Amino acid sequence: MSRKPIIAANWKMNVTPSEAATYLDTFLANYTEAQATDIVIGASFVTLPKAAELIGPNPAVSVAAQNMSHEASGAFTGETSAAMLNDIGTDYVILGHSERRSLYGEDDAVINKKVHATLAAGMKPILCIGESLEEREGGQLENVLRTQLSGSLADISAEQMADIVIAYEPVWAIGTGVTATPEQAQDTQKFVRSVLEELFGGDVAAATRIQYGGSVKPGNAVELLGCPDIDGFLVGGAALDPESFAQIVAAGTAG
Ligand code: 13P
């Protein structure tokens, strides 16, 4: 089955609304053949409305939030709801990023609630999973990923999986400059797909897009994307430069 590549920028806590205008001017002038790839810009809550407005209706480029409350509304100071994100035209919500898990204590149970809330609002989760170096070296890789997938996707139906993207991001490769080798990424993503098959069946496993994230750069994007189970990227540092992100997107359209 051929899966359309999905290449996402995760700006993290970078890029002000004014900086987004400069960035998107350059990026939108530089990306190529976008129809062949889904492109997503993951901006902070404050920058998101500006990014959505600047991108406008665009069949290839969408915007993502980097987090969301699972609560619908009410007394939750500092939180942002699905309805608020929907209102400004948010398409995707990045959920369960390792920084949310490790720095803000998000566990699979709360991430699962957020996945349900995102889908209920008609948006698409980009669900992040990944192991630490200690877990990989301790032989826990498969256990960790299976637990994250089954917990975060609890009570999700096979039909709902059509709207979910998985991002495999080994924690040891995030922001470190150490990229998983294509073999490591491919082997692990093949395993992730096998877990999706256990949970949802072969058709869902074959159709689900699985991104790789962790020190993706223009120089390693083509080789990584050549791996059969890598369907795109979630890019941090290298996506802060619009020309470098455009080159990574071009890798997605080359193959
Ligand atoms: P880097 O590309 O900076 O390693 O970040 C990856 C990431 O965490 C994307 O969500």
GROMACS .gro file of N, CA and C and ligand atoms in nm, residues 8-10 12 94 97-99 128 167 169 173-178 213-217 234-239, ligand 1:
model
   94
    8ALA      N    1   0.632   1.711   0.897
    8ALA     CA    2   0.585   1.814   0.988
    8ALA      C    3   0.701   1.885   1.055
    9ALA      N    4   0.686   2.015   1.069
    9ALA     CA    5   0.778   2.096   1.150
    9ALA      C    6   0.720   2.104   1.290
   10ASN      N    7   0.803   2.077   1.390
   10ASN     CA    8   0.763   2.104   1.528
   10ASN      C    9   0.851   2.218   1.576
   12LYS      N   10   0.830   2.375   1.841
   12LYS     CA   11   0.846   2.375   1.988
   12LYS      C   12   0.824   2.519   2.041
   94ILE      N   13  -0.026   1.766   1.777
   94ILE     CA   14   0.084   1.680   1.820
   94ILE      C   15   0.059   1.643   1.967
   97HIS      N   16   0.427   1.419   2.293
   97HIS     CA   17   0.569   1.440   2.261
   97HIS      C   18   0.653   1.405   2.384
   98SER      N   19   0.774   1.357   2.361
   98SER     CA   20   0.856   1.312   2.475
   98SER      C   21   0.883   1.426   2.573
   99GLU      N   22   0.886   1.552   2.521
   99GLU     CA   23   0.905   1.665   2.613
   99GLU      C   24   0.782   1.684   2.702
  128CYS      N   25   0.297   1.087   1.942
  128CYS     CA   26   0.441   1.061   1.954
  128CYS      C   27   0.468   0.948   2.053
  167ALA      N   28   0.414   0.923   1.533
  167ALA     CA   29   0.551   0.975   1.517
  167ALA      C   30   0.642   0.897   1.611
  169GLU      N   31   0.975   0.878   1.777
  169GLU     CA   32   1.087   0.968   1.806
  169GLU      C   33   1.169   0.908   1.921
  173ALA      N   34   1.758   1.060   2.027
  173ALA     CA   35   1.790   1.125   1.899
  173ALA      C   36   1.731   1.265   1.890
  174ILE      N   37   1.652   1.305   1.989
  174ILE     CA   38   1.584   1.435   1.982
  174ILE      C   39   1.679   1.546   2.026
  175GLY      N   40   1.709   1.635   1.933
  175GLY     CA   41   1.789   1.753   1.965
  175GLY      C   42   1.934   1.721   1.998
  176THR      N   43   1.978   1.600   1.971
  176THR     CA   44   2.113   1.560   2.009
  176THR      C   45   2.210   1.560   1.892
  177GLY      N   46   2.156   1.567   1.770
  177GLY     CA   47   2.241   1.553   1.652
  177GLY      C   48   2.268   1.406   1.620
  178VAL      N   49   2.229   1.317   1.710
  178VAL     CA   50   2.246   1.172   1.687
  178VAL      C   51   2.117   1.121   1.623
  213GLY      N   52   1.117   1.087   1.389
  213GLY     CA   53   1.164   1.216   1.439
  213GLY      C   54   1.288   1.199   1.525
  214GLY      N   55   1.380   1.294   1.514
  214GLY     CA   56   1.503   1.289   1.593
  214GLY      C   57   1.621   1.322   1.507
  215SER      N   58   1.661   1.452   1.511
  215SER     CA   59   1.778   1.499   1.436
  215SER      C   60   1.769   1.474   1.286
  216VAL      N   61   1.648   1.488   1.231
  216VAL     CA   62   1.632   1.483   1.085
  216VAL      C   63   1.687   1.613   1.027
  217LYS      N   64   1.762   1.600   0.918
  217LYS     CA   65   1.824   1.716   0.852
  217LYS      C   66   1.812   1.696   0.701
  234LEU      N   67   0.887   1.416   1.172
  234LEU     CA   68   0.853   1.524   1.264
  234LEU      C   69   0.988   1.589   1.297
  235VAL      N   70   1.003   1.713   1.251
  235VAL     CA   71   1.135   1.777   1.251
  235VAL      C   72   1.138   1.892   1.351
  236GLY      N   73   1.236   1.891   1.440
  236GLY     CA   74   1.252   2.000   1.535
  236GLY      C   75   1.351   2.103   1.484
  237GLY      N   76   1.475   2.094   1.530
  237GLY     CA   77   1.577   2.196   1.503
  237GLY      C   78   1.591   2.235   1.357
  238ALA      N   79   1.597   2.137   1.268
  238ALA     CA   80   1.620   2.169   1.125
  238ALA      C   81   1.499   2.235   1.061
  239ALA      N   82   1.385   2.233   1.130
  239ALA     CA   83   1.266   2.299   1.075
  239ALA      C   84   1.256   2.444   1.119
  25613P     P1   85   1.504   1.752   1.653
  25613P     O1   86   1.472   1.742   1.507
  25613P     O2   87   1.552   1.885   1.695
  25613P     O3   88   1.590   1.639   1.698
  25613P     O4   89   1.363   1.735   1.731
  25613P     C1   90   1.284   1.627   1.701
  25613P     C2   91   1.153   1.645   1.767
  25613P     O5   92   1.140   1.638   1.888
  25613P     C3   93   1.038   1.677   1.682
  25613P     O6   94   0.920   1.666   1.752
   0.00000   0.00000   0.00000
